[in-house]
């Protein structure tokens, strides 16, 4: 098989809670709108759990998280740990929201806590959870976001190519990615790495500088970008103990942030350093939040979960390029549908001598490199 045909090796077909009597605001029961009767009977409690998770969700979720048998009430309490409140209860903290809005938010939080793995949801369930997240954001901030859950389209398999000859190390792609994907502003939560390497010494990533602060391009150096490669045989998916990450039909490897338990097995398994862990709560200034979001993409994350490049699923599934592709001033980045014989990505793979990193591992990354 010739070097520029290697892409053909891809499989292209393929609680109960007692009222405290006082609030953090200092007011006693009855003085704050957040106080309400929250104790429920055992029967009401069990009925609420049955409605919230159901037998199928118990089997799919609890048995994966806890490799032991336990009754539903015990599993419920272990997961909630006092974060949830009974049916009809209200928020236990003072808020600018009205009593009715507090009740609505509590109900949303309840339902979100017990939703199933996104991968297992029906389209109606996906729409329901997206609608709840949008409403929850509105109740918390008074502002509105647009969140979608588009599924993979038929006859689409996304691929990416990187022209080493054209990259000048400007890092416009990195900045665009951070802004588009609502990445934490207080850490190096960057999906894309641009590695500065010395000419004539090959691809020595262990000696490369990916945190440079000088004028580029630097004489005697070349630049090479890495990120999640959306492998056709992703090792990160294989090691996840709760099936919080998987490969979609269009080739995107995604994460259900609400199902992720933060074990970081996937991070260790990725041979390309493509995954990032939230050691603290991500912070994005309200005015900088990209409000055009996808459930599996750039919606706001939380402390203790993994995240990574999604090829900008919120854009790519609408027929747009990932933000990094459009931001590159030299045209070094190429993205498209591998199944479209007229796409630019197909032309590159069929007419350029391309290669992929660590091909001997059999991960089949859908990210190629080439030179002019």
PDB file of C-alpha atoms in Angstrom, residues 57-228:
ATOM      1  CA  UNK A  57     -31.072   3.478  33.923  1.00  0.00           C
ATOM      2  CA  UNK A  58     -30.240   1.570  37.101  1.00  0.00           C
ATOM      3  CA  UNK A  59     -28.827  -1.280  35.090  1.00  0.00           C
ATOM      4  CA  UNK A  60     -26.914   0.947  32.674  1.00  0.00           C
ATOM      5  CA  UNK A  61     -25.573   3.425  35.186  1.00  0.00           C
ATOM      6  CA  UNK A  62     -25.349   2.189  38.743  1.00  0.00           C
ATOM      7  CA  UNK A  63     -24.013  -1.265  37.891  1.00  0.00           C
ATOM      8  CA  UNK A  64     -21.249   0.356  35.859  1.00  0.00           C
ATOM      9  CA  UNK A  65     -20.233   2.757  38.612  1.00  0.00           C
ATOM     10  CA  UNK A  66     -20.624   0.343  41.526  1.00  0.00           C
ATOM     11  CA  UNK A  67     -19.473  -3.185  40.757  1.00  0.00           C
ATOM     12  CA  UNK A  68     -21.663  -4.488  43.573  1.00  0.00           C
ATOM     13  CA  UNK A  69     -25.339  -5.190  44.057  1.00  0.00           C
ATOM     14  CA  UNK A  70     -27.256  -2.747  46.235  1.00  0.00           C
ATOM     15  CA  UNK A  71     -30.835  -1.703  46.674  1.00  0.00           C
ATOM     16  CA  UNK A  72     -32.025   1.323  44.810  1.00  0.00           C
ATOM     17  CA  UNK A  73     -32.280   3.558  47.863  1.00  0.00           C
ATOM     18  CA  UNK A  74     -28.670   2.847  48.860  1.00  0.00           C
ATOM     19  CA  UNK A  75     -27.381   3.536  45.352  1.00  0.00           C
ATOM     20  CA  UNK A  76     -29.444   6.687  45.208  1.00  0.00           C
ATOM     21  CA  UNK A  77     -28.043   8.005  48.462  1.00  0.00           C
ATOM     22  CA  UNK A  78     -24.475   7.125  47.529  1.00  0.00           C
ATOM     23  CA  UNK A  79     -24.719   9.123  44.332  1.00  0.00           C
ATOM     24  CA  UNK A  80     -26.546  12.161  45.673  1.00  0.00           C
ATOM     25  CA  UNK A  81     -24.652  12.445  48.968  1.00  0.00           C
ATOM     26  CA  UNK A  82     -27.071  15.156  50.123  1.00  0.00           C
ATOM     27  CA  UNK A  83     -26.822  17.232  46.953  1.00  0.00           C
ATOM     28  CA  UNK A  84     -30.367  16.450  45.905  1.00  0.00           C
ATOM     29  CA  UNK A  85     -33.672  17.133  47.563  1.00  0.00           C
ATOM     30  CA  UNK A  86     -37.055  15.461  47.501  1.00  0.00           C
ATOM     31  CA  UNK A  87     -39.717  15.881  44.873  1.00  0.00           C
ATOM     32  CA  UNK A  88     -41.263  19.344  45.077  1.00  0.00           C
ATOM     33  CA  UNK A  89     -38.538  20.710  47.354  1.00  0.00           C
ATOM     34  CA  UNK A  90     -36.854  24.019  46.644  1.00  0.00           C
ATOM     35  CA  UNK A  91     -33.316  25.346  46.579  1.00  0.00           C
ATOM     36  CA  UNK A  92     -31.694  25.565  50.015  1.00  0.00           C
ATOM     37  CA  UNK A  93     -29.670  28.683  49.235  1.00  0.00           C
ATOM     38  CA  UNK A  94     -30.843  32.259  48.941  1.00  0.00           C
ATOM     39  CA  UNK A  95     -31.187  33.411  45.372  1.00  0.00           C
ATOM     40  CA  UNK A  96     -32.507  36.223  43.243  1.00  0.00           C
ATOM     41  CA  UNK A  97     -34.904  33.754  41.668  1.00  0.00           C
ATOM     42  CA  UNK A  98     -38.500  33.555  42.759  1.00  0.00           C
ATOM     43  CA  UNK A  99     -39.900  30.656  44.739  1.00  0.00           C
ATOM     44  CA  UNK A 100     -41.411  29.125  41.621  1.00  0.00           C
ATOM     45  CA  UNK A 101     -38.121  29.490  39.734  1.00  0.00           C
ATOM     46  CA  UNK A 102     -36.281  27.897  42.654  1.00  0.00           C
ATOM     47  CA  UNK A 103     -38.632  24.953  42.522  1.00  0.00           C
ATOM     48  CA  UNK A 104     -38.121  24.691  38.777  1.00  0.00           C
ATOM     49  CA  UNK A 105     -34.349  24.766  39.142  1.00  0.00           C
ATOM     50  CA  UNK A 106     -34.484  22.092  41.851  1.00  0.00           C
ATOM     51  CA  UNK A 107     -36.578  19.888  39.583  1.00  0.00           C
ATOM     52  CA  UNK A 108     -34.151  20.439  36.698  1.00  0.00           C
ATOM     53  CA  UNK A 109     -31.190  19.545  38.918  1.00  0.00           C
ATOM     54  CA  UNK A 110     -33.026  16.436  40.076  1.00  0.00           C
ATOM     55  CA  UNK A 111     -33.749  15.253  36.550  1.00  0.00           C
ATOM     56  CA  UNK A 112     -30.253  16.052  35.306  1.00  0.00           C
ATOM     57  CA  UNK A 113     -28.641  14.087  38.131  1.00  0.00           C
ATOM     58  CA  UNK A 114     -30.431  10.945  37.056  1.00  0.00           C
ATOM     59  CA  UNK A 115     -30.372  11.164  33.301  1.00  0.00           C
ATOM     60  CA  UNK A 116     -28.735   8.311  31.479  1.00  0.00           C
ATOM     61  CA  UNK A 117     -25.593   8.158  29.401  1.00  0.00           C
ATOM     62  CA  UNK A 118     -26.062  10.379  26.352  1.00  0.00           C
ATOM     63  CA  UNK A 119     -24.974   7.526  24.115  1.00  0.00           C
ATOM     64  CA  UNK A 120     -27.967   5.497  25.288  1.00  0.00           C
ATOM     65  CA  UNK A 121     -30.546   8.279  25.074  1.00  0.00           C
ATOM     66  CA  UNK A 122     -33.330   8.442  22.524  1.00  0.00           C
ATOM     67  CA  UNK A 123     -33.585  11.594  20.427  1.00  0.00           C
ATOM     68  CA  UNK A 124     -36.448  12.787  22.636  1.00  0.00           C
ATOM     69  CA  UNK A 125     -34.348  12.218  25.758  1.00  0.00           C
ATOM     70  CA  UNK A 126     -31.460  14.134  24.202  1.00  0.00           C
ATOM     71  CA  UNK A 127     -33.747  17.047  23.419  1.00  0.00           C
ATOM     72  CA  UNK A 128     -35.132  16.942  26.950  1.00  0.00           C
ATOM     73  CA  UNK A 129     -31.736  17.133  28.622  1.00  0.00           C
ATOM     74  CA  UNK A 130     -30.577  19.912  26.281  1.00  0.00           C
ATOM     75  CA  UNK A 131     -33.722  21.915  27.039  1.00  0.00           C
ATOM     76  CA  UNK A 132     -33.130  21.461  30.779  1.00  0.00           C
ATOM     77  CA  UNK A 133     -29.532  22.662  30.548  1.00  0.00           C
ATOM     78  CA  UNK A 134     -30.559  25.737  28.573  1.00  0.00           C
ATOM     79  CA  UNK A 135     -33.279  26.561  31.092  1.00  0.00           C
ATOM     80  CA  UNK A 136     -30.954  25.933  34.049  1.00  0.00           C
ATOM     81  CA  UNK A 137     -28.406  28.376  32.612  1.00  0.00           C
ATOM     82  CA  UNK A 138     -31.141  30.963  32.148  1.00  0.00           C
ATOM     83  CA  UNK A 139     -32.321  30.562  35.741  1.00  0.00           C
ATOM     84  CA  UNK A 140     -28.778  30.888  37.106  1.00  0.00           C
ATOM     85  CA  UNK A 141     -27.597  33.803  34.998  1.00  0.00           C
ATOM     86  CA  UNK A 142     -30.629  35.484  33.510  1.00  0.00           C
ATOM     87  CA  UNK A 143     -29.059  34.953  30.081  1.00  0.00           C
ATOM     88  CA  UNK A 144     -29.814  32.587  27.219  1.00  0.00           C
ATOM     89  CA  UNK A 145     -27.642  30.095  25.375  1.00  0.00           C
ATOM     90  CA  UNK A 146     -28.298  28.033  22.269  1.00  0.00           C
ATOM     91  CA  UNK A 147     -27.467  24.358  22.694  1.00  0.00           C
ATOM     92  CA  UNK A 148     -27.945  21.618  20.121  1.00  0.00           C
ATOM     93  CA  UNK A 149     -27.548  17.863  20.000  1.00  0.00           C
ATOM     94  CA  UNK A 150     -27.197  17.152  16.283  1.00  0.00           C
ATOM     95  CA  UNK A 151     -26.423  13.541  15.588  1.00  0.00           C
ATOM     96  CA  UNK A 152     -23.825  12.363  13.103  1.00  0.00           C
ATOM     97  CA  UNK A 153     -24.980  12.562   9.499  1.00  0.00           C
ATOM     98  CA  UNK A 154     -24.930   9.597   7.169  1.00  0.00           C
ATOM     99  CA  UNK A 155     -22.072   9.273   4.678  1.00  0.00           C
ATOM    100  CA  UNK A 156     -19.831  11.588   6.698  1.00  0.00           C
ATOM    101  CA  UNK A 157     -16.478  10.665   8.211  1.00  0.00           C
ATOM    102  CA  UNK A 158     -14.422  13.637   9.340  1.00  0.00           C
ATOM    103  CA  UNK A 159     -10.684  13.822   8.757  1.00  0.00           C
ATOM    104  CA  UNK A 160      -7.929  16.402   9.245  1.00  0.00           C
ATOM    105  CA  UNK A 161      -4.626  17.165   7.545  1.00  0.00           C
ATOM    106  CA  UNK A 162      -1.813  19.431   8.725  1.00  0.00           C
ATOM    107  CA  UNK A 163       0.673  21.023   6.305  1.00  0.00           C
ATOM    108  CA  UNK A 164       3.978  21.225   8.160  1.00  0.00           C
ATOM    109  CA  UNK A 165       5.468  23.337   5.366  1.00  0.00           C
ATOM    110  CA  UNK A 166       2.951  26.123   5.917  1.00  0.00           C
ATOM    111  CA  UNK A 167       2.697  26.319   9.706  1.00  0.00           C
ATOM    112  CA  UNK A 168       4.648  29.313  11.019  1.00  0.00           C
ATOM    113  CA  UNK A 169       3.915  28.857  14.702  1.00  0.00           C
ATOM    114  CA  UNK A 170       1.579  31.831  15.064  1.00  0.00           C
ATOM    115  CA  UNK A 171      -0.827  30.016  17.419  1.00  0.00           C
ATOM    116  CA  UNK A 172      -3.900  31.784  16.066  1.00  0.00           C
ATOM    117  CA  UNK A 173      -5.435  28.308  16.009  1.00  0.00           C
ATOM    118  CA  UNK A 174      -4.861  27.880  19.741  1.00  0.00           C
ATOM    119  CA  UNK A 175      -6.515  31.190  20.612  1.00  0.00           C
ATOM    120  CA  UNK A 176      -9.484  30.493  18.353  1.00  0.00           C
ATOM    121  CA  UNK A 177      -9.929  27.041  19.878  1.00  0.00           C
ATOM    122  CA  UNK A 178      -9.903  28.394  23.439  1.00  0.00           C
ATOM    123  CA  UNK A 179     -12.532  31.006  22.622  1.00  0.00           C
ATOM    124  CA  UNK A 180     -14.768  28.767  20.528  1.00  0.00           C
ATOM    125  CA  UNK A 181     -14.792  25.899  22.997  1.00  0.00           C
ATOM    126  CA  UNK A 182     -15.211  27.801  26.278  1.00  0.00           C
ATOM    127  CA  UNK A 183     -11.935  26.568  27.712  1.00  0.00           C
ATOM    128  CA  UNK A 184     -10.772  27.603  31.176  1.00  0.00           C
ATOM    129  CA  UNK A 185      -8.971  30.943  31.102  1.00  0.00           C
ATOM    130  CA  UNK A 186      -6.965  30.325  34.289  1.00  0.00           C
ATOM    131  CA  UNK A 187      -5.048  27.234  33.216  1.00  0.00           C
ATOM    132  CA  UNK A 188      -3.282  25.843  30.201  1.00  0.00           C
ATOM    133  CA  UNK A 189      -6.491  24.109  29.144  1.00  0.00           C
ATOM    134  CA  UNK A 190      -5.563  24.124  25.483  1.00  0.00           C
ATOM    135  CA  UNK A 191      -6.633  21.328  23.184  1.00  0.00           C
ATOM    136  CA  UNK A 192      -4.054  22.278  20.545  1.00  0.00           C
ATOM    137  CA  UNK A 193      -0.312  22.186  21.043  1.00  0.00           C
ATOM    138  CA  UNK A 194       2.071  23.813  18.553  1.00  0.00           C
ATOM    139  CA  UNK A 195       5.521  22.258  18.869  1.00  0.00           C
ATOM    140  CA  UNK A 196       8.611  24.191  17.799  1.00  0.00           C
ATOM    141  CA  UNK A 197      11.316  21.811  16.598  1.00  0.00           C
ATOM    142  CA  UNK A 198      14.807  22.184  15.200  1.00  0.00           C
ATOM    143  CA  UNK A 199      15.363  21.647  11.501  1.00  0.00           C
ATOM    144  CA  UNK A 200      17.135  18.448  10.547  1.00  0.00           C
ATOM    145  CA  UNK A 201      16.536  16.655  13.855  1.00  0.00           C
ATOM    146  CA  UNK A 202      13.264  14.922  13.072  1.00  0.00           C
ATOM    147  CA  UNK A 203      10.152  14.869  15.196  1.00  0.00           C
ATOM    148  CA  UNK A 204      11.553  14.990  18.717  1.00  0.00           C
ATOM    149  CA  UNK A 205       8.476  15.916  20.723  1.00  0.00           C
ATOM    150  CA  UNK A 206      10.281  15.372  24.026  1.00  0.00           C
ATOM    151  CA  UNK A 207      12.713  18.142  23.077  1.00  0.00           C
ATOM    152  CA  UNK A 208      10.178  20.419  21.370  1.00  0.00           C
ATOM    153  CA  UNK A 209       9.108  23.766  22.817  1.00  0.00           C
ATOM    154  CA  UNK A 210       5.329  24.167  22.908  1.00  0.00           C
ATOM    155  CA  UNK A 211       5.297  27.168  25.240  1.00  0.00           C
ATOM    156  CA  UNK A 212       7.479  29.663  23.393  1.00  0.00           C
ATOM    157  CA  UNK A 213       7.204  33.453  23.719  1.00  0.00           C
ATOM    158  CA  UNK A 214       9.354  34.865  20.946  1.00  0.00           C
ATOM    159  CA  UNK A 215       8.928  36.096  17.414  1.00  0.00           C
ATOM    160  CA  UNK A 216       7.980  33.391  14.966  1.00  0.00           C
ATOM    161  CA  UNK A 217       8.907  31.728  12.749  1.00  0.00           C
ATOM    162  CA  UNK A 218      12.230  31.232  14.481  1.00  0.00           C
ATOM    163  CA  UNK A 219      15.197  30.664  12.199  1.00  0.00           C
ATOM    164  CA  UNK A 220      16.263  27.038  11.983  1.00  0.00           C
ATOM    165  CA  UNK A 221      12.960  25.668  13.300  1.00  0.00           C
ATOM    166  CA  UNK A 222       9.717  24.217  12.016  1.00  0.00           C
ATOM    167  CA  UNK A 223       6.296  23.851  13.627  1.00  0.00           C
ATOM    168  CA  UNK A 224       3.935  20.956  14.088  1.00  0.00           C
ATOM    169  CA  UNK A 225       0.515  20.874  15.734  1.00  0.00           C
ATOM    170  CA  UNK A 226      -1.081  18.099  17.774  1.00  0.00           C
ATOM    171  CA  UNK A 227      -4.505  17.637  19.370  1.00  0.00           C
ATOM    172  CA  UNK A 228      -7.017  14.810  19.677  1.00  0.00           C
TER     173      UNK A 228
END
